Amino acid sequence: MQLVSQPGIMRSLPTSIHPKLPSFLPVFFLFLSTSYAHNILLRGSSLSVEDDSDILISPDKTFSCGFYGMGQNAYWFSIWFTNSRDRTVVWMANRDRPANGRGSRVSLRRDGAMVLTDVDGSIIWETNTTSTDARMAELLDTGNLVIKGPGDKILWQSFDSPTNTLLPNQLFTKSTNLISRLHGGSYATGYYSFFFDNDNVLRLKYDGPDISSIYWPIPYLDVFQNGRTNYNSSRIAVYDEMGHFVSSDRLQFIASDIGMSRIRRRLTMDYDGNLRLYSLNNDTGLWVTSWEALSQLCNVHGVCGRYAICVNTPEPKCSCPPGYEITEPGNWNKGCKPLFNETLFQSQRVKFVELPHVDYYGFDLNYIQFSSIDSCRDLCLGDYRCKAFSYRLTGLRSCYTKNELFNGYQSPGFEGKIYLKLPVTVETSQPIILNGTDPICQSDGSEIVIGSPSMYNISTKRMRWVYLYAFASAIGFIELLFVVSGWWFLFRKHGVPALAEDGYHEDRNKRPTMDLVVQALLECQY
């Protein structure tokens, strides 16, 4: 065994020292490993997935580069922050094709290419530096992994192909973008991206299984109303160590802790669809948000999927409208599905269900100003493609008929209403109350196994049902105590009767939900 020293960590690692070698050699190797952390991979050398000490560490020890594992047998060739508590990844070579935990290797071949090979020798990833004079790969203090040729000429660099994170002084250009992870338990390519659009403007986009739409900057405002310009075609952006971001489209923002140069920062396209600038707390190893593009996540498109409605409480929650139910419980990306036969819907009698303070952005069949609500309803009624219409009494009395229902949200500050077209046979109740659930099911504890689980005697059924049921029971018991004691006292204190005069329980559907009360209070702050 050998000891490897990292900042704040001493750990033992297996070595491959032959037992017949002279006894002083292990001590010599120990001295080398503890006194020198290499940041260079020479031509003809390699890093093995099976050797935890096979990593590159930047000279200032901020970044590490090597095989990053998740679960039992999934590894990615990655760069991460050495001193963050969760070893936060900033770059991956093979995000959509993890390597095997045995036999995989990253090599700087003699032909000049850096190659990631799997256990069977197949190439998972490689650079475009074949037939070059590449001498070495080097991990810099900036977090940039570079392949250098004669005279330290950079032949390839990881900064040119970011994953979901931009580091200080890393140029962001028209040929690069940041793409989110799929979810908290996966490093695979997700649905959200940060990029320069064809009109030279930085934007955030949702590109999901069903739709693709821009949601930032505010999509219904033009470029100049959003404080941008599309006249500069250079399409370049960057931010410095102090936390000041500037872009050719005039987007600028600063970190809340701007000016503190010793803080490690990262700009990340998160899997919830928000773009955030983070600062690392050196004492705790945890990240603090110092800027974010969107203050309310219900403004992110695709959060709740097709037909679903997002409600800020203040965290986003998803609900299905009347006549619909969640498609896949626990996965709001797939949205809701109708409780009626859509094929037969056109031949049935229909009704319109009113949803106050609700709108679905985009997918308008018609837009008419100075329309009466009756005219708007008749327009939707006479069009088999129309699934709902939006009407706003204030201002221009605008009418929007909808052929698809995506990007739904509820906001007390929105003065319009959605009128949902449903078969008359679908039962609905009034008033409509949207009590949602969390839109993202995080599965950080799941195991990822490459190949057959029997290869390494790994069980794939390790769900801790005992803990799951215990947790659910505890939450249910706490909620019951809260309802029985706290709410009864609160209602009586403020003169709200717990029972109606006729002895029966009053209709709880007539009470505003706590989610709506909290949401209204939050929106009053802006």
Short mmCIF file of C-alpha atoms in Angstrom, two decimals:
data_model
loop_
_atom_site.label_atom_id
_atom_site.label_comp_id
_atom_site.label_asym_id
_atom_site.label_seq_id
_atom_site.Cartn_x
_atom_site.Cartn_y
_atom_site.Cartn_z
CA MET A 1 0.00 0.00 0.00
CA GLN A 2 1.11 3.58 -0.60
CA LEU A 3 -0.09 6.79 0.97
CA VAL A 4 -1.20 9.60 -1.30
CA SER A 5 -1.42 13.09 0.08
CA GLN A 6 -4.19 15.39 -1.11
CA PRO A 7 -5.34 18.65 0.49
CA GLY A 8 -6.79 17.64 3.82
CA ILE A 9 -6.82 13.91 2.93
CA MET A 10 -4.47 11.03 3.59
CA ARG A 11 -5.60 7.74 2.09
CA SER A 12 -4.06 4.36 1.35
CA LEU A 13 -3.99 3.04 -2.18
CA PRO A 14 -2.93 -0.30 -3.64
CA THR A 15 0.41 -0.31 -5.41
CA SER A 16 1.84 -2.54 -8.07
CA ILE A 17 5.34 -2.81 -6.52
CA HIS A 18 6.76 -6.24 -7.11
CA PRO A 19 7.57 -8.10 -3.87
CA LYS A 20 11.04 -9.01 -5.21
CA LEU A 21 12.14 -5.39 -5.63
CA PRO A 22 14.66 -3.97 -3.15
CA SER A 23 13.07 -2.96 0.14
CA PHE A 24 14.12 0.69 -0.15
CA LEU A 25 12.10 1.21 -3.36
CA PRO A 26 8.66 1.41 -1.69
CA VAL A 27 10.02 4.15 0.57
CA PHE A 28 11.46 5.92 -2.46
CA PHE A 29 8.13 5.72 -4.30
CA LEU A 30 6.31 6.92 -1.19
CA PHE A 31 8.59 9.97 -1.07
CA LEU A 32 7.86 10.73 -4.71
CA SER A 33 4.10 10.33 -4.38
CA THR A 34 3.81 12.55 -1.30
CA SER A 35 6.22 15.25 -2.39
CA TYR A 36 5.12 15.69 -6.00
CA ALA A 37 1.61 15.74 -7.46
CA HIS A 38 2.00 15.46 -11.24
CA ASN A 39 -0.14 17.50 -13.61
CA ILE A 40 1.39 16.14 -16.82
CA LEU A 41 0.71 13.02 -18.88
CA LEU A 42 3.59 12.34 -21.24
CA ARG A 43 3.28 10.91 -24.72
CA GLY A 44 3.04 7.13 -24.53
CA SER A 45 1.67 7.22 -20.95
CA SER A 46 -1.80 6.41 -19.64
CA LEU A 47 -4.21 6.66 -16.68
CA SER A 48 -5.95 3.50 -15.47
CA VAL A 49 -9.47 3.37 -14.07
CA GLU A 50 -8.36 0.74 -11.56
CA ASP A 51 -5.65 2.88 -9.95
CA ASP A 52 -7.06 5.66 -7.76
CA SER A 53 -3.69 7.39 -7.76
CA ASP A 54 -3.73 7.75 -11.55
CA ILE A 55 -4.94 11.33 -11.61
CA LEU A 56 -3.56 14.66 -12.73
CA ILE A 57 -3.66 17.49 -10.20
CA SER A 58 -3.20 21.12 -11.17
CA PRO A 59 -0.12 22.83 -9.67
CA ASP A 60 -2.24 24.84 -7.20
CA LYS A 61 -4.28 21.68 -6.41
CA THR A 62 -7.60 23.37 -7.31
CA PHE A 63 -8.49 20.84 -10.02
CA SER A 64 -8.11 17.10 -10.48
CA CYS A 65 -8.42 15.08 -13.67
CA GLY A 66 -8.96 11.37 -14.06
CA PHE A 67 -11.66 8.73 -13.81
CA TYR A 68 -14.73 9.92 -11.90
CA GLY A 69 -17.03 7.16 -10.67
CA MET A 70 -20.70 6.92 -9.82
CA GLY A 71 -22.50 3.81 -8.60
CA GLN A 72 -20.73 0.48 -8.78
CA ASN A 73 -19.28 0.37 -12.27
CA ALA A 74 -19.66 3.64 -14.24
CA TYR A 75 -16.70 5.96 -14.83
CA TRP A 76 -16.16 9.15 -16.76
CA PHE A 77 -12.92 10.83 -17.77
CA SER A 78 -13.46 14.14 -16.02
CA ILE A 79 -12.11 17.28 -14.41
CA TRP A 80 -13.40 18.24 -10.97
CA PHE A 81 -12.83 20.66 -8.11
CA THR A 82 -10.46 18.90 -5.74
CA ASN A 83 -11.61 20.63 -2.55
CA SER A 84 -15.38 20.83 -3.03
CA ARG A 85 -17.23 18.46 -0.75
CA ASP A 86 -18.85 16.49 -3.57
CA ARG A 87 -15.89 16.76 -6.00
CA THR A 88 -17.96 18.89 -8.37
CA VAL A 89 -17.36 17.95 -12.00
CA VAL A 90 -16.68 20.80 -14.45
CA TRP A 91 -15.93 18.80 -17.61
CA MET A 92 -16.53 15.30 -18.99
CA ALA A 93 -15.21 13.61 -22.10
CA ASN A 94 -17.74 10.78 -22.28
CA ARG A 95 -20.87 12.03 -20.50
CA ASP A 96 -23.25 9.83 -22.54
CA ARG A 97 -21.12 6.69 -22.58
CA PRO A 98 -19.54 5.83 -19.22
CA ALA A 99 -16.53 3.54 -19.15
CA ASN A 100 -16.21 0.19 -17.42
CA GLY A 101 -14.72 0.05 -13.93
CA ARG A 102 -12.19 -2.53 -15.02
CA GLY A 103 -9.75 -2.34 -17.88
CA SER A 104 -10.64 1.17 -19.07
CA ARG A 105 -7.76 3.53 -19.75
CA VAL A 106 -6.95 7.05 -20.98
CA SER A 107 -3.79 7.16 -23.08
CA LEU A 108 -1.80 9.83 -24.85
CA ARG A 109 -0.78 7.67 -27.76
CA ARG A 110 2.41 8.00 -29.73
CA ASP A 111 0.41 9.16 -32.76
CA GLY A 112 -0.55 12.27 -30.74
CA ALA A 113 -4.17 11.42 -29.91
CA MET A 114 -5.57 11.23 -26.39
CA VAL A 115 -7.87 8.19 -26.35
CA LEU A 116 -10.32 6.73 -23.83
CA THR A 117 -10.70 2.99 -24.31
CA ASP A 118 -13.15 0.56 -22.68
CA VAL A 119 -12.39 -2.84 -21.17
CA ASP A 120 -12.68 -4.50 -24.60
CA GLY A 121 -10.33 -2.00 -26.23
CA SER A 122 -13.09 -0.13 -28.07
CA ILE A 123 -12.64 3.63 -28.32
CA ILE A 124 -15.17 5.62 -26.29
CA TRP A 125 -13.69 9.07 -26.91
CA GLU A 126 -10.62 10.61 -28.55
CA THR A 127 -9.19 14.00 -29.45
CA ASN A 128 -8.55 15.23 -32.99
CA THR A 129 -4.79 15.40 -32.51
CA THR A 130 -3.80 12.29 -34.47
CA SER A 131 -0.66 12.69 -36.61
CA THR A 132 0.50 15.71 -34.64
CA ASP A 133 3.64 16.44 -32.67
CA ALA A 134 1.81 16.23 -29.35
CA ARG A 135 4.31 15.91 -26.50
CA MET A 136 2.15 15.87 -23.40
CA ALA A 137 -1.22 16.58 -21.79
CA GLU A 138 -1.23 19.10 -18.95
CA LEU A 139 -3.86 20.15 -16.39
CA LEU A 140 -3.55 23.90 -15.76
CA ASP A 141 -4.51 25.91 -12.69
CA THR A 142 -7.45 27.32 -14.69
CA GLY A 143 -9.05 23.87 -14.91
CA ASN A 144 -8.15 23.60 -18.60
CA LEU A 145 -6.75 20.28 -19.82
CA VAL A 146 -4.47 20.96 -22.78
CA ILE A 147 -2.44 18.87 -25.22
CA LYS A 148 0.79 20.62 -26.09
CA GLY A 149 3.17 20.32 -29.00
CA PRO A 150 6.65 21.76 -29.55
CA GLY A 151 7.12 25.22 -28.10
CA ASP A 152 4.13 24.63 -25.79
CA LYS A 153 1.76 25.17 -28.70
CA ILE A 154 -1.77 24.15 -27.64
CA LEU A 155 -3.10 21.52 -30.06
CA TRP A 156 -6.29 20.74 -28.13
CA GLN A 157 -7.98 22.00 -24.96
CA SER A 158 -10.99 21.00 -22.89
CA PHE A 159 -12.04 24.68 -22.72
CA ASP A 160 -13.13 24.38 -26.37
CA SER A 161 -15.71 21.69 -25.56
CA PRO A 162 -17.44 22.57 -22.25
CA THR A 163 -20.00 20.21 -20.77
CA ASN A 164 -22.38 22.07 -18.46
CA THR A 165 -19.94 24.45 -16.76
CA LEU A 166 -17.96 27.55 -17.74
CA LEU A 167 -14.93 28.48 -15.63
CA PRO A 168 -13.39 31.96 -15.12
CA ASN A 169 -11.52 33.25 -18.22
CA GLN A 170 -12.89 30.40 -20.33
CA LEU A 171 -14.13 31.96 -23.57
CA PHE A 172 -17.72 31.21 -24.53
CA THR A 173 -18.24 31.48 -28.29
CA LYS A 174 -20.68 30.74 -31.10
CA SER A 175 -19.24 27.23 -31.41
CA THR A 176 -19.68 26.29 -27.74
CA ASN A 177 -22.66 25.75 -25.47
CA LEU A 178 -23.48 24.51 -22.00
CA ILE A 179 -25.90 21.57 -21.80
CA SER A 180 -27.39 20.47 -18.50
CA ARG A 181 -27.27 17.05 -16.91
CA LEU A 182 -30.38 14.92 -17.39
CA HIS A 183 -31.11 14.94 -13.64
CA GLY A 184 -29.35 14.85 -10.30
CA GLY A 185 -28.46 11.18 -10.56
CA SER A 186 -27.18 11.23 -14.13
CA TYR A 187 -24.41 12.99 -16.03
CA ALA A 188 -26.04 12.23 -19.39
CA THR A 189 -26.97 15.07 -21.73
CA GLY A 190 -30.09 16.87 -20.50
CA TYR A 191 -32.77 19.08 -22.02
CA TYR A 192 -31.53 22.58 -21.18
CA SER A 193 -28.83 24.61 -22.93
CA PHE A 194 -27.11 28.00 -22.79
CA PHE A 195 -25.89 29.19 -26.17
CA PHE A 196 -25.47 32.00 -28.68
CA ASP A 197 -28.49 32.00 -30.99
CA ASN A 198 -28.28 32.73 -34.71
CA ASP A 199 -29.23 36.36 -34.06
CA ASN A 200 -26.10 36.78 -31.85
CA VAL A 201 -28.05 36.77 -28.55
CA LEU A 202 -27.31 34.53 -25.55
CA ARG A 203 -30.34 32.41 -24.70
CA LEU A 204 -31.62 29.51 -22.62
CA LYS A 205 -33.53 26.79 -24.43
CA TYR A 206 -35.55 23.74 -23.51
CA ASP A 207 -35.14 20.97 -26.09
CA GLY A 208 -37.21 18.07 -24.82
CA PRO A 209 -38.74 14.92 -26.29
CA ASP A 210 -41.84 16.79 -27.51
CA ILE A 211 -41.03 20.46 -27.95
CA SER A 212 -38.22 22.97 -28.20
CA SER A 213 -38.64 26.53 -26.97
CA ILE A 214 -36.68 29.57 -25.80
CA TYR A 215 -37.53 30.80 -22.29
CA TRP A 216 -34.76 33.31 -21.43
CA PRO A 217 -34.46 36.22 -21.85
CA ILE A 218 -38.21 36.94 -21.60
CA PRO A 219 -39.47 35.38 -24.84
CA TYR A 220 -42.38 37.75 -25.51
CA LEU A 221 -40.10 40.82 -25.41
CA ASP A 222 -37.86 41.79 -28.29
CA VAL A 223 -34.06 41.89 -28.15
CA PHE A 224 -33.78 45.54 -27.11
CA GLN A 225 -36.60 45.35 -24.56
CA ASN A 226 -34.56 42.61 -22.91
CA GLY A 227 -31.54 44.92 -22.74
CA ARG A 228 -29.59 43.05 -25.44
CA THR A 229 -28.37 43.79 -28.95
CA ASN A 230 -28.11 41.55 -32.00
CA TYR A 231 -25.86 43.89 -33.99
CA ASN A 232 -22.57 42.44 -32.72
CA SER A 233 -21.82 39.23 -34.60
CA SER A 234 -18.62 38.36 -32.72
CA ARG A 235 -20.60 36.16 -30.31
CA ILE A 236 -18.16 35.96 -27.43
CA ALA A 237 -18.59 36.05 -23.64
CA VAL A 238 -16.40 35.59 -20.59
CA TYR A 239 -16.28 36.24 -16.86
CA ASP A 240 -13.31 36.88 -14.58
CA GLU A 241 -12.19 35.60 -11.17
CA MET A 242 -13.94 38.53 -9.50
CA GLY A 243 -17.35 37.40 -10.80
CA HIS A 244 -17.99 39.93 -13.58
CA PHE A 245 -19.61 38.49 -16.74
CA VAL A 246 -19.67 40.39 -20.05
CA SER A 247 -20.98 39.39 -23.47
CA SER A 248 -21.03 40.77 -27.00
CA ASP A 249 -24.84 40.96 -26.86
CA ARG A 250 -24.56 43.42 -23.91
CA LEU A 251 -25.53 40.89 -21.28
CA GLN A 252 -23.68 41.74 -18.08
CA PHE A 253 -24.03 40.50 -14.55
CA ILE A 254 -21.93 40.42 -11.40
CA ALA A 255 -21.65 37.96 -8.56
CA SER A 256 -23.17 38.97 -5.24
CA ASP A 257 -19.67 38.56 -3.75
CA ILE A 258 -17.90 40.41 -6.56
CA GLY A 259 -14.35 41.57 -5.96
CA MET A 260 -13.21 38.60 -3.91
CA SER A 261 -10.59 37.09 -6.21
CA ARG A 262 -9.62 34.11 -4.07
CA ILE A 263 -13.09 32.60 -4.42
CA ARG A 264 -13.40 29.65 -6.80
CA ARG A 265 -16.32 30.11 -9.19
CA ARG A 266 -18.27 28.19 -11.80
CA LEU A 267 -21.15 29.09 -14.13
CA THR A 268 -23.35 26.04 -14.55
CA MET A 269 -26.37 25.14 -16.67
CA ASP A 270 -28.28 23.20 -14.03
CA TYR A 271 -30.61 20.28 -14.74
CA ASP A 272 -33.61 22.27 -13.42
CA GLY A 273 -33.21 24.69 -16.34
CA ASN A 274 -31.65 27.60 -14.47
CA LEU A 275 -28.25 29.13 -15.22
CA ARG A 276 -26.37 29.89 -12.01
CA LEU A 277 -23.05 31.35 -10.94
CA TYR A 278 -21.65 29.59 -7.87
CA SER A 279 -18.97 30.50 -5.34
CA LEU A 280 -17.09 27.88 -3.31
CA ASN A 281 -16.98 28.27 0.46
CA ASN A 282 -13.46 27.11 1.28
CA ASP A 283 -14.34 26.35 4.90
CA THR A 284 -17.28 24.03 4.20
CA GLY A 285 -16.51 22.89 0.66
CA LEU A 286 -20.08 23.81 -0.32
CA TRP A 287 -21.30 25.99 -3.18
CA VAL A 288 -23.27 29.21 -2.72
CA THR A 289 -25.36 30.76 -5.50
CA SER A 290 -24.03 34.25 -6.28
CA TRP A 291 -26.21 34.91 -9.38
CA GLU A 292 -29.01 33.18 -11.26
CA ALA A 293 -30.80 33.89 -14.53
CA LEU A 294 -34.32 33.16 -13.25
CA SER A 295 -35.69 33.90 -9.80
CA GLN A 296 -38.81 31.76 -10.33
CA LEU A 297 -38.36 28.30 -11.80
CA CYS A 298 -41.88 28.13 -13.22
CA ASN A 299 -40.57 30.49 -15.91
CA VAL A 300 -38.41 27.59 -17.13
CA HIS A 301 -40.09 25.76 -19.98
CA GLY A 302 -40.62 22.04 -19.78
CA VAL A 303 -40.36 21.89 -15.98
CA CYS A 304 -43.66 20.07 -15.65
CA GLY A 305 -44.13 18.51 -19.08
CA ARG A 306 -47.07 18.41 -21.46
CA TYR A 307 -50.48 19.61 -20.17
CA ALA A 308 -49.08 20.07 -16.63
CA ILE A 309 -49.18 23.37 -14.73
CA CYS A 310 -46.29 24.75 -12.65
CA VAL A 311 -46.96 26.58 -9.39
CA ASN A 312 -44.32 28.49 -7.38
CA THR A 313 -44.69 27.73 -3.67
CA PRO A 314 -41.86 29.09 -3.69
CA GLU A 315 -40.22 25.97 -5.06
CA PRO A 316 -41.91 24.82 -8.28
CA LYS A 317 -44.59 22.17 -8.01
CA CYS A 318 -46.44 20.47 -10.83
CA SER A 319 -50.15 19.70 -11.16
CA CYS A 320 -52.38 18.16 -13.80
CA PRO A 321 -55.41 20.19 -14.87
CA PRO A 322 -58.96 18.78 -14.64
CA GLY A 323 -59.49 15.87 -16.99
CA TYR A 324 -55.83 14.84 -16.91
CA GLU A 325 -53.55 12.71 -14.74
CA ILE A 326 -49.79 12.36 -14.42
CA THR A 327 -48.34 10.15 -17.17
CA GLU A 328 -45.60 8.55 -15.08
CA PRO A 329 -45.76 9.10 -11.30
CA GLY A 330 -42.50 10.60 -10.05
CA ASN A 331 -41.46 11.82 -13.50
CA TRP A 332 -43.00 15.16 -14.44
CA ASN A 333 -40.87 15.43 -17.58
CA LYS A 334 -43.52 13.27 -19.24
CA GLY A 335 -46.29 15.57 -18.08
CA CYS A 336 -49.96 14.58 -17.96
CA LYS A 337 -52.25 12.41 -20.07
CA PRO A 338 -55.98 12.83 -20.75
CA LEU A 339 -58.56 10.79 -18.87
CA PHE A 340 -60.64 10.67 -22.05
CA ASN A 341 -60.19 9.27 -25.55
CA GLU A 342 -58.61 12.02 -27.64
CA THR A 343 -59.56 10.25 -30.88
CA LEU A 344 -63.26 10.32 -30.06
CA PHE A 345 -63.03 13.78 -28.47
CA GLN A 346 -63.92 15.67 -31.65
CA SER A 347 -67.26 13.87 -32.02
CA GLN A 348 -68.33 14.51 -28.42
CA ARG A 349 -70.13 17.40 -26.80
CA VAL A 350 -67.67 19.67 -25.03
CA LYS A 351 -67.49 22.16 -22.20
CA PHE A 352 -64.95 24.74 -21.09
CA VAL A 353 -63.42 24.60 -17.60
CA GLU A 354 -62.11 27.89 -16.21
CA LEU A 355 -58.61 27.98 -14.68
CA PRO A 356 -57.97 31.43 -13.12
CA HIS A 357 -54.45 32.89 -13.13
CA VAL A 358 -53.26 30.09 -15.43
CA ASP A 359 -51.63 30.34 -18.84
CA TYR A 360 -49.85 28.06 -21.30
CA TYR A 361 -47.09 29.89 -23.12
CA GLY A 362 -46.82 29.52 -26.90
CA PHE A 363 -48.52 27.30 -29.49
CA ASP A 364 -51.15 29.89 -30.38
CA LEU A 365 -53.54 29.09 -33.23
CA ASN A 366 -55.01 32.59 -33.22
CA TYR A 367 -54.32 35.91 -31.52
CA ILE A 368 -57.14 38.48 -31.59
CA GLN A 369 -57.32 41.84 -29.83
CA PHE A 370 -60.49 43.52 -28.56
CA SER A 371 -62.36 40.23 -28.57
CA SER A 372 -65.30 39.29 -26.36
CA ILE A 373 -65.02 36.12 -24.34
CA ASP A 374 -67.97 34.65 -26.26
CA SER A 375 -66.23 35.26 -29.59
CA CYS A 376 -63.05 33.69 -28.27
CA ARG A 377 -64.92 30.64 -27.02
CA ASP A 378 -66.74 30.22 -30.34
CA LEU A 379 -63.42 30.45 -32.19
CA CYS A 380 -62.01 27.57 -30.13
CA LEU A 381 -65.26 25.61 -30.33
CA GLY A 382 -65.26 25.73 -34.11
CA ASP A 383 -61.66 24.53 -34.50
CA TYR A 384 -61.00 20.83 -33.92
CA ARG A 385 -57.32 21.65 -33.27
CA CYS A 386 -58.10 23.96 -30.35
CA LYS A 387 -57.54 22.41 -26.92
CA ALA A 388 -58.04 25.57 -24.86
CA PHE A 389 -58.21 29.33 -25.13
CA SER A 390 -56.66 32.08 -23.04
CA TYR A 391 -58.57 35.28 -22.42
CA ARG A 392 -57.49 38.48 -20.67
CA LEU A 393 -60.11 41.00 -19.67
CA THR A 394 -57.60 43.75 -18.94
CA GLY A 395 -55.82 45.86 -21.54
CA LEU A 396 -56.59 44.82 -25.10
CA ARG A 397 -59.04 42.01 -24.18
CA SER A 398 -56.74 39.54 -25.90
CA CYS A 399 -57.85 36.12 -27.14
CA TYR A 400 -55.41 33.25 -27.74
CA THR A 401 -56.54 29.85 -28.97
CA LYS A 402 -54.14 26.96 -28.26
CA ASN A 403 -53.42 23.83 -30.26
CA GLU A 404 -50.91 22.45 -27.73
CA LEU A 405 -50.68 22.86 -23.97
CA PHE A 406 -47.05 23.17 -22.90
CA ASN A 407 -45.28 25.47 -20.44
CA GLY A 408 -48.28 25.84 -18.15
CA TYR A 409 -47.97 27.99 -15.05
CA GLN A 410 -50.18 29.53 -12.38
CA SER A 411 -49.44 32.95 -10.94
CA PRO A 412 -51.64 35.19 -8.76
CA GLY A 413 -50.13 38.12 -10.66
CA PHE A 414 -51.43 36.86 -14.02
CA GLU A 415 -54.82 38.46 -14.67
CA GLY A 416 -55.94 36.16 -17.47
CA LYS A 417 -57.57 32.74 -17.48
CA ILE A 418 -57.31 29.51 -19.41
CA TYR A 419 -60.53 27.86 -20.56
CA LEU A 420 -59.84 24.17 -21.03
CA LYS A 421 -61.89 22.26 -23.62
CA LEU A 422 -63.11 18.95 -22.21
CA PRO A 423 -65.82 16.38 -23.01
CA VAL A 424 -68.97 17.04 -20.98
CA THR A 425 -68.64 13.53 -19.58
CA VAL A 426 -65.48 14.47 -17.69
CA GLU A 427 -66.34 15.33 -14.11
CA THR A 428 -64.81 18.51 -12.67
CA SER A 429 -65.30 20.38 -9.42
CA GLN A 430 -65.18 24.08 -8.62
CA PRO A 431 -63.10 25.83 -7.61
CA ILE A 432 -60.11 24.22 -9.32
CA ILE A 433 -57.25 23.85 -6.85
CA LEU A 434 -53.80 22.91 -8.11
CA ASN A 435 -51.88 21.11 -5.36
CA GLY A 436 -48.76 19.84 -7.09
CA THR A 437 -45.71 17.76 -6.35
CA ASP A 438 -42.03 18.40 -6.90
CA PRO A 439 -41.13 18.40 -10.61
CA ILE A 440 -37.75 16.66 -10.33
CA CYS A 441 -37.22 13.27 -8.75
CA GLN A 442 -33.55 13.14 -7.77
CA SER A 443 -32.00 9.70 -7.78
CA ASP A 444 -28.43 10.31 -6.65
CA GLY A 445 -28.46 7.03 -4.74
CA SER A 446 -29.16 4.84 -7.75
CA GLU A 447 -26.55 2.43 -9.01
CA ILE A 448 -25.22 2.53 -12.55
CA VAL A 449 -23.84 -0.75 -13.79
CA ILE A 450 -22.10 -1.16 -17.14
CA GLY A 451 -22.37 -4.60 -18.73
CA SER A 452 -23.86 -7.62 -17.00
CA PRO A 453 -24.23 -7.22 -13.20
CA SER A 454 -23.12 -10.84 -12.78
CA MET A 455 -19.70 -9.91 -14.18
CA TYR A 456 -18.71 -8.43 -10.86
CA ASN A 457 -21.24 -10.11 -8.58
CA ILE A 458 -23.13 -6.85 -8.11
CA SER A 459 -26.72 -6.97 -6.98
CA THR A 460 -28.96 -4.50 -8.82
CA LYS A 461 -31.80 -4.71 -6.32
CA ARG A 462 -30.57 -2.77 -3.32
CA MET A 463 -33.53 -0.52 -2.68
CA ARG A 464 -33.81 0.22 1.03
CA TRP A 465 -37.56 -0.24 1.30
CA VAL A 466 -37.45 -0.34 5.11
CA TYR A 467 -35.95 3.16 5.22
CA LEU A 468 -38.34 4.37 2.51
CA TYR A 469 -41.43 3.24 4.41
CA ALA A 470 -40.07 4.53 7.72
CA PHE A 471 -39.39 7.94 6.20
CA ALA A 472 -42.83 8.10 4.60
CA SER A 473 -44.51 7.06 7.85
CA ALA A 474 -42.62 9.68 9.84
CA ILE A 475 -43.56 12.44 7.41
CA GLY A 476 -47.20 11.33 7.46
CA PHE A 477 -47.31 11.28 11.26
CA ILE A 478 -45.75 14.76 11.52
CA GLU A 479 -48.20 16.10 8.96
CA LEU A 480 -51.14 14.59 10.87
CA LEU A 481 -50.03 16.23 14.13
CA PHE A 482 -49.60 19.53 12.32
CA VAL A 483 -53.07 19.38 10.81
CA VAL A 484 -54.86 18.25 13.97
CA SER A 485 -53.20 20.66 16.39
CA GLY A 486 -51.73 23.63 14.58
CA TRP A 487 -54.36 24.30 11.94
CA TRP A 488 -57.32 23.79 14.27
CA PHE A 489 -55.86 26.31 16.69
CA LEU A 490 -55.09 28.76 13.90
CA PHE A 491 -58.59 28.55 12.41
CA ARG A 492 -60.25 29.05 15.80
CA LYS A 493 -57.96 31.94 16.67
CA HIS A 494 -58.92 33.85 13.54
CA GLY A 495 -62.59 33.05 13.70
CA VAL A 496 -62.68 30.39 11.03
CA PRO A 497 -65.11 27.66 12.12
CA ALA A 498 -63.80 24.14 12.14
CA LEU A 499 -67.35 22.83 11.60
CA ALA A 500 -70.27 24.28 9.72
CA GLU A 501 -73.50 25.10 11.53
CA ASP A 502 -75.24 22.00 10.24
CA GLY A 503 -72.63 19.83 11.93
CA TYR A 504 -71.01 18.65 8.83
CA HIS A 505 -67.48 19.53 7.82
CA GLU A 506 -67.31 22.61 5.66
CA ASP A 507 -66.09 22.26 2.07
CA ARG A 508 -62.29 22.36 2.31
CA ASN A 509 -62.06 23.02 -1.43
CA LYS A 510 -63.29 26.53 -0.72
CA ARG A 511 -60.30 27.30 1.45
CA PRO A 512 -57.18 28.67 -0.25
CA THR A 513 -54.33 26.19 -0.12
CA MET A 514 -51.21 27.07 1.82
CA ASP A 515 -49.22 26.78 -1.43
CA LEU A 516 -51.28 29.56 -3.01
CA VAL A 517 -51.03 31.74 0.11
CA VAL A 518 -47.24 31.38 0.22
CA GLN A 519 -46.98 32.00 -3.52
CA ALA A 520 -49.07 35.18 -3.31
CA LEU A 521 -46.95 36.50 -0.43
CA LEU A 522 -43.74 35.77 -2.35
CA GLU A 523 -44.91 37.52 -5.50
CA CYS A 524 -45.88 40.59 -3.46
CA GLN A 525 -42.19 41.03 -2.68
CA TYR A 526 -41.35 41.79 -6.33
#
